[in-house]
Short mmCIF file of C-alpha atoms in Angstrom, two decimals:
data_model
loop_
_atom_site.label_atom_id
_atom_site.label_comp_id
_atom_site.label_asym_id
_atom_site.label_seq_id
_atom_site.Cartn_x
_atom_site.Cartn_y
_atom_site.Cartn_z
CA MET A 1 7.44 36.49 -3.44
CA SER A 2 8.93 33.09 -4.19
CA ILE A 3 8.21 31.27 -7.41
CA LEU A 4 6.35 28.13 -6.42
CA GLN A 5 7.11 24.78 -8.02
CA THR A 6 4.29 23.02 -9.82
CA LEU A 7 2.52 19.93 -8.51
CA THR A 8 0.13 18.10 -10.83
CA VAL A 9 -2.54 15.89 -9.25
CA LEU A 10 -3.95 13.52 -11.87
CA LYS A 11 -7.13 11.60 -11.15
CA ILE A 12 -7.92 8.69 -13.46
CA GLY A 13 -11.44 7.31 -13.50
CA GLY A 14 -12.63 3.75 -13.50
CA ASN A 15 -13.11 3.57 -17.28
CA VAL A 16 -9.42 4.37 -17.75
CA VAL A 17 -8.27 1.95 -15.03
CA ASP A 18 -10.36 -0.83 -16.63
CA ASN A 19 -8.89 -0.41 -20.13
CA PRO A 20 -5.28 -1.72 -20.30
CA SER A 21 -4.30 0.09 -23.53
CA LEU A 22 -5.79 3.46 -22.44
CA LEU A 23 -4.24 3.00 -18.99
CA THR A 24 -0.78 2.35 -20.42
CA GLU A 25 -1.05 5.39 -22.70
CA VAL A 26 -2.12 7.66 -19.83
CA LEU A 27 0.54 6.36 -17.42
CA LYS A 28 3.26 6.65 -20.08
CA GLY A 29 2.35 10.31 -20.58
CA PHE A 30 2.09 10.93 -16.83
CA SER A 31 5.46 9.28 -16.11
CA THR A 32 7.23 11.77 -18.42
CA TRP A 33 5.65 14.89 -16.90
CA GLY A 34 8.11 17.23 -15.25
CA GLY A 35 7.62 18.78 -11.82
CA TYR A 36 6.08 17.11 -8.82
CA LYS A 37 3.11 14.82 -9.37
CA CYS A 38 0.56 12.58 -7.65
CA LEU A 39 -1.88 10.04 -9.08
CA VAL A 40 -5.34 9.29 -7.67
CA HIS A 41 -7.25 6.31 -9.05
CA GLY A 42 -10.85 5.21 -8.94
CA GLY A 43 -12.04 1.71 -8.38
CA GLY A 44 -13.34 0.73 -11.74
CA LYS A 45 -15.57 -2.20 -12.37
CA ILE A 46 -13.03 -4.62 -10.90
CA ALA A 47 -14.53 -4.23 -7.41
CA ASN A 48 -17.93 -5.30 -8.74
CA VAL A 49 -16.35 -8.25 -10.57
CA TYR A 50 -14.82 -9.47 -7.30
CA LEU A 51 -17.94 -8.70 -5.25
CA ASN A 52 -19.95 -10.82 -7.67
CA LYS A 53 -17.35 -13.62 -7.65
CA LEU A 54 -17.54 -13.65 -3.85
CA GLY A 55 -21.34 -13.69 -3.82
CA ILE A 56 -21.76 -10.14 -2.50
CA GLU A 57 -24.40 -8.06 -4.29
CA PRO A 58 -22.99 -4.59 -5.20
CA HIS A 59 -25.37 -1.94 -3.84
CA MET A 60 -25.40 1.64 -5.17
CA ILE A 61 -27.60 4.63 -4.23
CA GLU A 62 -27.48 7.65 -6.56
CA GLY A 63 -24.29 6.38 -8.17
CA ARG A 64 -22.49 5.94 -4.84
CA ARG A 65 -21.54 2.59 -3.36
CA VAL A 66 -23.16 1.44 -0.13
CA THR A 67 -20.22 -0.11 1.73
CA ASP A 68 -21.17 -2.73 4.31
CA ALA A 69 -18.45 -4.67 6.18
CA PRO A 70 -17.99 -7.50 3.62
CA THR A 71 -17.94 -4.93 0.79
CA LEU A 72 -15.30 -2.87 2.64
CA GLU A 73 -13.10 -5.97 2.87
CA VAL A 74 -13.38 -6.55 -0.88
CA VAL A 75 -12.82 -2.92 -1.91
CA THR A 76 -9.80 -2.78 0.42
CA MET A 77 -8.35 -5.79 -1.41
CA VAL A 78 -9.19 -4.48 -4.87
CA TYR A 79 -8.39 -0.76 -4.45
CA ALA A 80 -5.41 -0.84 -2.04
CA GLY A 81 -4.09 -4.20 -3.20
CA LEU A 82 -4.84 -5.16 -6.78
CA ILE A 83 -5.36 -1.84 -8.60
CA ASN A 84 -2.99 0.31 -6.55
CA LYS A 85 -0.06 -2.10 -6.81
CA GLN A 86 -0.71 -2.73 -10.52
CA LEU A 87 -0.50 1.04 -11.15
CA VAL A 88 2.57 1.44 -8.95
CA GLY A 89 4.28 -1.45 -10.74
CA LEU A 90 3.48 -0.04 -14.18
CA LEU A 91 4.77 3.41 -13.20
CA GLN A 92 7.93 1.92 -11.70
CA SER A 93 8.57 0.01 -14.93
CA MET A 94 8.26 3.37 -16.76
CA GLY A 95 10.92 4.94 -14.56
CA CYS A 96 8.54 6.83 -12.25
CA ASN A 97 9.30 6.24 -8.56
CA ALA A 98 5.70 5.62 -7.46
CA ILE A 99 4.57 4.77 -3.93
CA GLY A 100 1.05 3.48 -3.35
CA LEU A 101 -1.05 4.78 -0.47
CA SER A 102 -4.38 4.15 1.16
CA GLY A 103 -5.73 6.76 3.54
CA ALA A 104 -4.39 4.71 6.47
CA ASP A 105 -0.75 4.83 5.34
CA ALA A 106 0.90 7.61 7.34
CA ALA A 107 -2.78 8.52 8.09
CA VAL A 108 -2.50 10.49 4.87
CA ILE A 109 -6.23 10.86 4.11
CA PRO A 110 -8.04 11.17 7.46
CA ALA A 111 -11.82 10.98 7.37
CA LYS A 112 -14.87 10.50 9.52
CA LYS A 113 -17.64 8.03 8.83
CA ARG A 114 -20.49 9.70 6.99
CA PRO A 115 -23.63 10.07 9.17
CA SER A 116 -26.20 7.37 8.41
CA ASP A 117 -28.93 9.99 8.05
CA PRO A 118 -30.45 10.76 5.50
CA ILE A 119 -28.85 7.88 3.56
CA ASP A 120 -26.78 5.14 5.20
CA TYR A 121 -23.80 4.55 2.91
CA GLY A 122 -22.15 2.26 5.50
CA PHE A 123 -18.36 2.59 5.69
CA ALA A 124 -18.19 5.76 3.61
CA GLY A 125 -15.77 8.50 4.64
CA ASP A 126 -15.86 12.29 4.49
CA VAL A 127 -12.32 13.69 4.29
CA ILE A 128 -11.09 15.82 7.22
CA LEU A 129 -9.19 18.28 5.06
CA SER A 130 -7.43 20.07 7.91
CA ASP A 131 -5.85 16.80 9.13
CA ILE A 132 -4.13 15.80 5.86
CA PRO A 133 -0.38 15.80 6.67
CA GLY A 134 0.74 18.14 3.88
CA TYR A 135 4.33 18.29 5.11
CA THR A 136 4.62 14.50 4.87
CA ILE A 137 3.35 14.50 1.27
CA LYS A 138 5.69 17.41 0.50
CA SER A 139 8.66 15.49 1.90
CA TRP A 140 7.85 12.44 -0.27
CA LEU A 141 7.60 14.64 -3.37
CA GLU A 142 10.92 16.27 -2.54
CA ASP A 143 12.42 12.77 -2.19
CA ASN A 144 11.38 12.28 -5.82
CA LEU A 145 8.51 9.92 -4.96
CA THR A 146 5.19 9.97 -6.82
CA PRO A 147 2.32 9.16 -4.42
CA VAL A 148 -0.45 6.98 -5.88
CA PHE A 149 -3.65 7.28 -3.83
CA CYS A 150 -6.43 4.70 -3.87
CA PRO A 151 -10.00 5.76 -3.00
CA LEU A 152 -9.89 4.69 0.66
CA THR A 153 -9.73 7.11 3.56
CA PHE A 154 -8.97 6.40 7.22
CA ASP A 155 -10.84 6.82 10.49
CA LYS A 156 -8.07 7.16 13.06
CA GLN A 157 -10.41 6.59 16.01
CA SER A 158 -11.68 3.21 14.86
CA GLY A 159 -8.46 2.30 13.00
CA GLY A 160 -10.60 1.36 10.01
CA LEU A 161 -10.63 2.29 6.34
CA LEU A 162 -13.56 4.09 4.72
CA ASN A 163 -14.68 4.21 1.10
CA THR A 164 -14.42 7.67 -0.48
CA ASN A 165 -14.98 9.03 -3.97
CA ALA A 166 -11.64 9.37 -5.83
CA ASP A 167 -12.59 12.83 -7.21
CA THR A 168 -12.89 14.05 -3.61
CA ILE A 169 -9.52 12.56 -2.65
CA ALA A 170 -7.92 14.27 -5.65
CA SER A 171 -9.38 17.69 -4.83
CA SER A 172 -8.52 17.26 -1.12
CA VAL A 173 -4.87 16.49 -1.94
CA ALA A 174 -4.78 19.36 -4.45
CA LEU A 175 -6.23 21.85 -1.94
CA THR A 176 -3.88 20.78 0.86
CA MET A 177 -0.80 20.93 -1.34
CA SER A 178 -1.69 24.39 -2.71
CA SER A 179 -0.13 25.73 0.53
CA PHE A 180 3.23 24.57 -0.82
CA PHE A 181 2.99 24.41 -4.60
CA ARG A 182 1.28 25.85 -7.64
CA VAL A 183 -1.22 22.99 -8.07
CA ARG A 184 -2.77 21.73 -11.30
CA LEU A 185 -5.63 19.29 -10.84
CA VAL A 186 -6.33 17.08 -13.86
CA TYR A 187 -9.38 14.82 -14.08
CA CYS A 188 -8.95 12.19 -16.79
CA PHE A 189 -12.15 10.32 -17.66
CA GLU A 190 -13.62 8.56 -20.68
CA LYS A 191 -14.73 11.71 -22.59
CA ASN A 192 -12.37 14.20 -24.22
CA GLY A 193 -13.41 17.02 -21.88
CA VAL A 194 -16.59 18.94 -21.09
CA LEU A 195 -18.69 18.53 -24.24
CA LEU A 196 -21.20 20.98 -25.69
CA ASP A 197 -22.96 17.98 -27.22
CA PRO A 198 -22.50 14.72 -25.29
CA ASP A 199 -22.76 12.72 -28.53
CA GLN A 200 -20.00 14.72 -30.25
CA GLU A 201 -16.54 13.87 -28.94
CA ASN A 202 -15.13 16.84 -30.87
CA SER A 203 -17.42 19.38 -29.16
CA VAL A 204 -14.97 19.95 -26.27
CA ILE A 205 -15.33 23.33 -24.56
CA PRO A 206 -11.68 24.49 -24.42
CA THR A 207 -12.04 26.86 -21.43
CA LEU A 208 -14.80 27.35 -18.93
CA ASN A 209 -15.22 30.04 -16.28
CA ALA A 210 -17.82 30.22 -13.53
CA ALA A 211 -20.14 32.53 -15.47
CA ASP A 212 -20.11 30.28 -18.58
CA PHE A 213 -20.73 27.25 -16.37
CA LEU A 214 -23.79 28.85 -14.76
CA GLN A 215 -25.17 29.75 -18.16
CA TYR A 216 -24.55 26.27 -19.65
CA LYS A 217 -26.06 24.69 -16.54
CA ASN A 218 -29.19 26.84 -16.77
CA GLU A 219 -29.51 26.10 -20.49
CA GLY A 220 -29.20 22.36 -19.79
CA VAL A 221 -26.16 22.11 -22.11
CA ILE A 222 -23.91 20.42 -19.55
CA SER A 223 -24.97 16.90 -18.64
CA ALA A 224 -26.18 16.07 -15.13
CA GLY A 225 -23.25 13.73 -14.42
CA MET A 226 -20.75 16.48 -15.21
CA ILE A 227 -22.27 19.06 -12.83
CA PRO A 228 -20.83 17.77 -9.49
CA LYS A 229 -17.40 17.33 -11.16
CA LEU A 230 -17.48 20.94 -12.34
CA GLU A 231 -18.79 22.26 -9.04
CA ASN A 232 -15.85 20.50 -7.33
CA ALA A 233 -13.52 22.06 -9.89
CA PHE A 234 -14.76 25.60 -9.26
CA THR A 235 -14.58 25.06 -5.48
CA ALA A 236 -10.96 23.89 -5.86
CA ILE A 237 -10.09 27.01 -7.88
CA ALA A 238 -11.83 29.26 -5.35
CA LYS A 239 -9.83 27.67 -2.51
CA GLY A 240 -6.36 27.97 -4.01
CA VAL A 241 -5.82 25.36 -6.75
CA SER A 242 -4.29 27.21 -9.72
CA GLU A 243 -5.82 25.26 -12.57
CA VAL A 244 -8.27 22.41 -13.11
CA CYS A 245 -8.35 20.45 -16.34
CA ILE A 246 -10.97 17.88 -17.37
CA CYS A 247 -9.73 15.68 -20.18
CA GLY A 248 -9.74 12.23 -21.70
CA PRO A 249 -6.98 9.73 -22.41
CA SER A 250 -6.56 11.49 -25.78
CA ALA A 251 -4.82 14.32 -23.91
CA PHE A 252 -1.94 11.87 -23.24
CA ARG A 253 -1.44 10.89 -26.89
CA LYS A 254 1.90 11.88 -28.37
CA GLU A 255 0.31 12.76 -31.74
CA ASN A 256 -2.44 15.42 -31.85
CA PRO A 257 -3.45 15.35 -28.22
CA ILE A 258 -6.87 16.80 -27.34
CA GLN A 259 -6.22 19.12 -24.42
CA GLY A 260 -9.64 18.88 -22.77
CA THR A 261 -11.40 21.64 -20.86
CA LEU A 262 -9.45 24.13 -18.77
CA ILE A 263 -11.37 25.51 -15.80
CA SER A 264 -10.31 28.94 -14.67
CA MET B 1 33.17 5.63 16.40
CA SER B 2 29.61 6.97 16.43
CA ILE B 3 26.94 5.45 18.60
CA LEU B 4 24.38 4.00 16.19
CA GLN B 5 20.67 4.29 16.86
CA THR B 6 18.71 1.06 17.13
CA LEU B 7 16.31 -0.22 14.50
CA THR B 8 14.11 -3.20 15.36
CA VAL B 9 12.70 -5.25 12.48
CA LEU B 10 9.81 -7.39 13.72
CA LYS B 11 8.47 -10.20 11.58
CA ILE B 12 5.10 -11.63 12.56
CA GLY B 13 4.09 -14.98 11.15
CA GLY B 14 0.79 -16.15 9.74
CA ASN B 15 -0.41 -17.72 12.98
CA VAL B 16 -0.12 -14.35 14.72
CA VAL B 17 -1.73 -12.44 11.84
CA ASP B 18 -4.65 -14.89 11.85
CA ASN B 19 -5.41 -14.56 15.57
CA PRO B 20 -7.04 -11.17 16.38
CA SER B 21 -6.33 -11.22 20.13
CA LEU B 22 -2.67 -12.31 19.74
CA LEU B 23 -2.25 -9.80 16.92
CA THR B 24 -3.59 -6.92 19.02
CA GLU B 25 -1.34 -7.88 21.94
CA VAL B 26 1.75 -8.04 19.71
CA LEU B 27 0.98 -4.77 17.90
CA LYS B 28 0.24 -2.98 21.19
CA GLY B 29 3.66 -4.00 22.48
CA PHE B 30 5.35 -3.13 19.19
CA SER B 31 3.70 0.30 19.02
CA THR B 32 5.23 1.28 22.38
CA TRP B 33 8.79 0.23 21.48
CA GLY B 34 11.27 3.08 21.43
CA GLY B 35 13.80 3.64 18.65
CA TYR B 36 13.21 3.07 14.97
CA LYS B 37 11.14 0.08 13.91
CA CYS B 38 9.72 -1.82 10.93
CA LEU B 39 7.12 -4.56 10.74
CA VAL B 40 7.11 -7.43 8.23
CA HIS B 41 4.05 -9.66 8.03
CA GLY B 42 3.36 -13.06 6.54
CA GLY B 43 0.28 -14.00 4.64
CA GLY B 44 -1.50 -16.26 7.01
CA LYS B 45 -4.29 -18.56 6.08
CA ILE B 46 -6.40 -15.69 4.73
CA ALA B 47 -4.87 -16.07 1.25
CA ASN B 48 -5.98 -19.72 1.15
CA VAL B 49 -9.47 -18.76 2.37
CA TYR B 50 -9.82 -16.30 -0.53
CA LEU B 51 -8.21 -18.66 -3.06
CA ASN B 52 -10.76 -21.30 -2.08
CA LYS B 53 -13.67 -18.82 -2.20
CA LEU B 54 -12.57 -17.83 -5.72
CA GLY B 55 -12.26 -21.45 -6.85
CA ILE B 56 -8.45 -21.47 -7.10
CA GLU B 57 -6.74 -24.52 -5.61
CA PRO B 58 -3.82 -23.47 -3.33
CA HIS B 59 -0.69 -25.32 -4.45
CA MET B 60 2.35 -25.77 -2.19
CA ILE B 61 5.66 -27.57 -2.77
CA GLU B 62 7.87 -28.18 0.30
CA GLY B 63 5.90 -25.62 2.31
CA ARG B 64 6.28 -22.90 -0.32
CA ARG B 65 3.43 -21.54 -2.40
CA VAL B 66 3.40 -22.09 -6.16
CA THR B 67 2.20 -18.73 -7.46
CA ASP B 68 0.53 -18.86 -10.88
CA ALA B 69 -1.01 -15.67 -12.37
CA PRO B 70 -4.49 -16.02 -10.76
CA THR B 71 -2.87 -16.83 -7.40
CA LEU B 72 -0.60 -13.76 -7.70
CA GLU B 73 -3.70 -11.59 -8.21
CA VAL B 74 -5.31 -13.00 -5.05
CA VAL B 75 -2.19 -12.79 -2.85
CA THR B 76 -1.66 -9.20 -4.05
CA MET B 77 -5.18 -8.37 -2.88
CA VAL B 78 -4.85 -10.23 0.40
CA TYR B 79 -1.25 -9.34 1.38
CA ALA B 80 -0.89 -5.76 0.03
CA GLY B 81 -4.58 -4.85 0.45
CA LEU B 82 -6.44 -6.65 3.19
CA ILE B 83 -3.76 -7.71 5.71
CA ASN B 84 -1.33 -4.82 5.17
CA LYS B 85 -3.97 -2.11 5.54
CA GLN B 86 -5.58 -3.85 8.51
CA LEU B 87 -2.19 -3.86 10.30
CA VAL B 88 -1.44 -0.26 9.31
CA GLY B 89 -4.88 0.83 10.55
CA LEU B 90 -4.45 -0.98 13.88
CA LEU B 91 -0.99 0.54 14.41
CA GLN B 92 -2.26 4.02 13.52
CA SER B 93 -5.10 3.65 16.04
CA MET B 94 -2.38 2.78 18.64
CA GLY B 95 -0.49 5.99 17.88
CA CYS B 96 2.20 4.41 15.67
CA ASN B 97 2.64 6.26 12.36
CA ALA B 98 2.68 3.17 10.13
CA ILE B 99 3.00 3.15 6.34
CA GLY B 100 2.24 -0.02 4.39
CA LEU B 101 4.50 -1.15 1.58
CA SER B 102 4.68 -3.83 -1.06
CA GLY B 103 7.98 -4.40 -2.82
CA ALA B 104 6.74 -2.22 -5.71
CA ASP B 105 6.21 0.90 -3.59
CA ALA B 106 9.29 3.05 -4.10
CA ALA B 107 10.70 -0.21 -5.57
CA VAL B 108 11.62 -0.92 -1.97
CA ILE B 109 12.10 -4.71 -2.24
CA PRO B 110 13.53 -5.44 -5.71
CA ALA B 111 13.66 -9.06 -6.78
CA LYS B 112 14.09 -11.31 -9.76
CA LYS B 113 11.77 -14.15 -10.69
CA ARG B 114 13.09 -17.44 -9.35
CA PRO B 115 14.37 -19.76 -12.12
CA SER B 116 11.78 -22.42 -13.00
CA ASP B 117 14.43 -25.13 -12.69
CA PRO B 118 14.56 -27.36 -10.58
CA ILE B 119 11.10 -26.42 -9.21
CA ASP B 120 8.78 -23.94 -10.94
CA TYR B 121 7.30 -21.81 -8.15
CA GLY B 122 5.72 -19.44 -10.71
CA PHE B 123 5.75 -15.77 -9.71
CA ALA B 124 8.15 -16.25 -6.80
CA GLY B 125 10.85 -13.65 -6.21
CA ASP B 126 14.43 -13.78 -4.95
CA VAL B 127 15.40 -10.47 -3.31
CA ILE B 128 18.17 -8.42 -4.98
CA LEU B 129 19.70 -7.28 -1.71
CA SER B 130 22.08 -4.73 -3.26
CA ASP B 131 19.17 -2.85 -4.89
CA ILE B 132 17.13 -2.20 -1.72
CA PRO B 133 17.02 1.62 -1.37
CA GLY B 134 18.34 1.82 2.19
CA TYR B 135 18.51 5.62 2.16
CA THR B 136 14.80 5.83 1.31
CA ILE B 137 13.88 3.54 4.21
CA LYS B 138 16.22 5.53 6.47
CA SER B 139 14.53 8.79 5.48
CA TRP B 140 11.08 7.36 6.29
CA LEU B 141 12.30 6.18 9.70
CA GLU B 142 13.80 9.60 10.39
CA ASP B 143 10.42 11.14 9.46
CA ASN B 144 9.01 9.05 12.30
CA LEU B 145 7.26 6.59 9.98
CA THR B 146 7.07 2.85 10.72
CA PRO B 147 7.25 0.84 7.47
CA VAL B 148 4.99 -2.23 7.34
CA PHE B 149 6.16 -4.66 4.63
CA CYS B 150 3.94 -7.31 3.08
CA PRO B 151 5.51 -10.46 1.58
CA LEU B 152 5.54 -9.23 -2.03
CA THR B 153 8.67 -8.20 -3.89
CA PHE B 154 8.98 -6.37 -7.21
CA ASP B 155 10.50 -7.16 -10.59
CA LYS B 156 11.32 -3.74 -12.03
CA GLN B 157 11.83 -5.07 -15.55
CA SER B 158 8.39 -6.63 -15.89
CA GLY B 159 6.69 -4.13 -13.57
CA GLY B 160 5.12 -7.08 -11.74
CA LEU B 161 4.96 -8.21 -8.14
CA LEU B 162 6.47 -11.50 -6.97
CA ASN B 163 5.63 -13.66 -3.97
CA THR B 164 8.46 -13.90 -1.42
CA ASN B 165 8.80 -15.50 2.01
CA ALA B 166 8.29 -12.89 4.75
CA ASP B 167 11.27 -14.20 6.78
CA THR B 168 13.50 -13.41 3.80
CA ILE B 169 12.06 -9.92 3.45
CA ALA B 170 12.68 -9.30 7.16
CA SER B 171 16.30 -10.45 7.03
CA SER B 172 16.89 -8.49 3.77
CA VAL B 173 15.60 -5.27 5.34
CA ALA B 174 17.60 -5.94 8.52
CA LEU B 175 20.82 -6.57 6.58
CA THR B 176 20.41 -3.48 4.39
CA MET B 177 19.64 -1.22 7.33
CA SER B 178 22.60 -2.49 9.35
CA SER B 179 24.69 -0.03 7.28
CA PHE B 180 22.88 2.77 9.12
CA PHE B 181 21.68 1.38 12.44
CA ARG B 182 22.32 -1.16 15.14
CA VAL B 183 19.69 -3.66 13.95
CA ARG B 184 17.69 -6.10 16.06
CA LEU B 185 15.75 -8.68 14.06
CA VAL B 186 12.83 -10.27 15.92
CA TYR B 187 10.91 -13.23 14.56
CA CYS B 188 7.57 -13.64 16.34
CA PHE B 189 5.84 -16.95 15.64
CA GLU B 190 3.42 -19.27 17.41
CA LYS B 191 5.96 -20.90 19.78
CA ASN B 192 7.65 -19.14 22.71
CA GLY B 193 11.11 -19.44 21.15
CA VAL B 194 13.46 -22.22 20.10
CA LEU B 195 12.36 -25.17 22.21
CA LEU B 196 14.49 -28.02 23.56
CA ASP B 197 11.34 -30.14 23.49
CA PRO B 198 8.76 -29.13 20.88
CA ASP B 199 5.94 -30.34 23.15
CA GLN B 200 7.10 -28.24 26.12
CA GLU B 201 6.35 -24.55 25.66
CA ASN B 202 8.48 -23.79 28.74
CA SER B 203 11.60 -25.47 27.31
CA VAL B 204 12.76 -22.26 25.59
CA ILE B 205 16.51 -22.09 24.95
CA PRO B 206 17.33 -18.56 26.22
CA THR B 207 20.49 -17.99 24.15
CA LEU B 208 21.94 -19.87 21.21
CA ASN B 209 25.31 -19.47 19.51
CA ALA B 210 26.52 -21.11 16.32
CA ALA B 211 28.38 -23.91 18.12
CA ASP B 212 25.34 -24.82 20.26
CA PHE B 213 23.15 -24.73 17.15
CA LEU B 214 25.41 -27.18 15.29
CA GLN B 215 25.43 -29.51 18.27
CA TYR B 216 21.62 -29.38 18.75
CA LYS B 217 21.16 -29.88 14.99
CA ASN B 218 23.44 -32.92 14.95
CA GLU B 219 21.68 -34.35 18.01
CA GLY B 220 18.28 -33.83 16.32
CA VAL B 221 17.10 -31.65 19.22
CA ILE B 222 16.02 -28.73 17.04
CA SER B 223 13.01 -29.47 14.84
CA ALA B 224 13.34 -29.55 11.05
CA GLY B 225 11.05 -26.55 10.54
CA MET B 226 13.21 -24.41 12.80
CA ILE B 227 16.49 -25.15 10.99
CA PRO B 228 16.09 -22.77 7.99
CA LYS B 229 14.88 -20.00 10.35
CA LEU B 230 17.99 -20.44 12.50
CA GLU B 231 20.32 -20.69 9.52
CA ASN B 232 18.87 -17.37 8.28
CA ALA B 233 19.40 -15.92 11.75
CA PHE B 234 23.07 -16.91 11.89
CA THR B 235 23.64 -15.60 8.36
CA ALA B 236 22.08 -12.27 9.39
CA ILE B 237 24.38 -12.05 12.42
CA ALA B 238 27.41 -12.93 10.31
CA LYS B 239 26.52 -10.18 7.81
CA GLY B 240 26.07 -7.33 10.28
CA VAL B 241 22.75 -7.64 12.12
CA SER B 242 23.50 -7.10 15.84
CA GLU B 243 20.97 -9.41 17.38
CA VAL B 244 18.31 -11.90 16.31
CA CYS B 245 15.51 -12.95 18.63
CA ILE B 246 13.01 -15.75 18.03
CA CYS B 247 9.99 -15.42 20.27
CA GLY B 248 6.26 -15.88 20.58
CA PRO B 249 3.42 -13.45 21.27
CA SER B 250 4.06 -14.08 24.98
CA ALA B 251 7.15 -11.85 24.65
CA PHE B 252 4.77 -8.91 24.12
CA ARG B 253 2.72 -9.52 27.27
CA LYS B 254 2.93 -6.79 29.89
CA GLU B 255 2.94 -9.31 32.76
CA ASN B 256 5.68 -11.96 32.89
CA PRO B 257 6.76 -11.84 29.27
CA ILE B 258 8.72 -14.86 27.94
CA GLN B 259 11.71 -13.35 26.19
CA GLY B 260 12.26 -16.10 23.61
CA THR B 261 15.62 -17.21 22.21
CA LEU B 262 18.42 -14.73 21.64
CA ILE B 263 20.77 -15.67 18.80
CA SER B 264 24.28 -14.32 19.14
#
C-alpha cells in the first residue's frame, strides 16, 4: 500500500469573502499550508450588490438563488471575474501559485441544468461527479498550482455556465480527488464550528460522528441551517474523503486558533 | 536540428467578440485547427456598456483606456468573467478543451504598472516579458489544453490586475513560446487584412515585408491605425515568431476564405 499525499480542499463562505480583514487572515493561513491544496469560494453579497446596481431584483427560494439569464450574466462577472481574480491575485501576492477556474475552464466542473420541476431555479447546475477530470486537476496540483474554483459549473451540451452551490463544488472536488490523495475537506464559515449553543461562540463541538449528529439533530441542538452542511460532510466521509472540518476564520489565526469541529 | 511543433496564437479583436455570428464562425474555424493553439481576446464594447450601466464614464486617451479603480473592477468582471467564460464555454461546446486565464492565474502574464508620466493611464500594465512562465504554458498545451487569455495582466507585488492591450498580450505570448515552438501569430480584426485602399475590402495586400511596409508607410498608403499593429508584427518576426498574419473573420469561412496579409 502506498502512502497517499494529502490534498486539502478549503471552502470559504460568502461572509468570509465579504470581509477583507477576515479574508486576508484566512488566505494568509491557507497560503502557508503544506501539501496539495484547492480553494473553493462562495459568491458573497457582492453579486446582490451588482444585481441591485444593474436594476435586477435578486430572487431566492429556500436560500437558493433563482438564476435567470440576466442574473447568470451578472454572477458570471462577479464570481468568475471579480471575486475569483481578487482571490487569485491575493494568493499570488502571498507566494501561492493560484489559478482561478470556473466550471467551463478545462470543463472542470461538468453539470446538467436542474429540472424545472418542482422548483424552477433557472440556470442552476447539478454536478456530474463522474465527469470531473480528476487527472487534469491532479496534474495541476503536481505542477505546484493551487486551483481556485468559483461557484459556477458547466453544461457542455449548451456551452453555458450554471450556478451551483459552492459547498457542493467543494465536496465534489474532494470526492473526485480522493481517488488520488488523502483528502481533507475544510468548510470555513462565519461561526467557529458546529456550536452546541448558537449564541455561544465558545460552545464548539470538537468532534462529531454520525451517531452524535443523529442524536443532536433529534434533540434540536444543531441549527436547521447547519443540517445540510453536516449531511454533506457525512456523505463525503462515507464516499472516501478522509476528514471534514467545519471551522471559522479563527482557525487561521496564528495565536490561539480555534480548531473547529472535526467530522469523522 | 529538431523539427519544432507549431503553435498558433490567435488574437480576436473587439469587433469580432461583439458580433455573435462572426464570433461563432471564427471560433468554429479555430477549434478545428491542428497543432497547439492559444486564443487572446480583446474587450469589445461590452466593457463600455457595463461602465455606462454602472454610471462610470469611460475615459480614453489616444485610443487607450484610462483605468481608474472603479473601471478596473468593471473590466475585471467583463474581460475575465463575462467574455472570457463565454468564449471558453463556446470553445468547449465545439470540442476544444479551452481554459480561460487572466494575467493573475498562475501569474501567467506578469506586468508592472505603467508610469503615470507623461500620461496617467491608471491601472494599465506593461508586460514583463522575461517573467512569463513559458514552461507552464507549454505544459498546458501538451496536456491538450487551449489557453484563452483576456486582456488583463498581473502585478505580483501589489497582487492586483492591470489593464493591457490584447495585441500586446498576444505578441508577448507568441514571443515567449517561440523558445519552444514554431509560432504563428494571427491577428483577426474587422477588415480582411492590410488593405491598399481602406474603402476596398478586396484590396488586401497578400504578403508584406519590412521594405514594402516602409515604402507604403512613407507613401501614406497604410492607414494610421494599422501602423502600430504592423510595427508590432515586424518586431515579433525579428524576435523569433515565424509568421504573422493579419486577417478578418472571412479567413475562417469554409467556402472561399480570404487569407489576409502574411507578414514575413
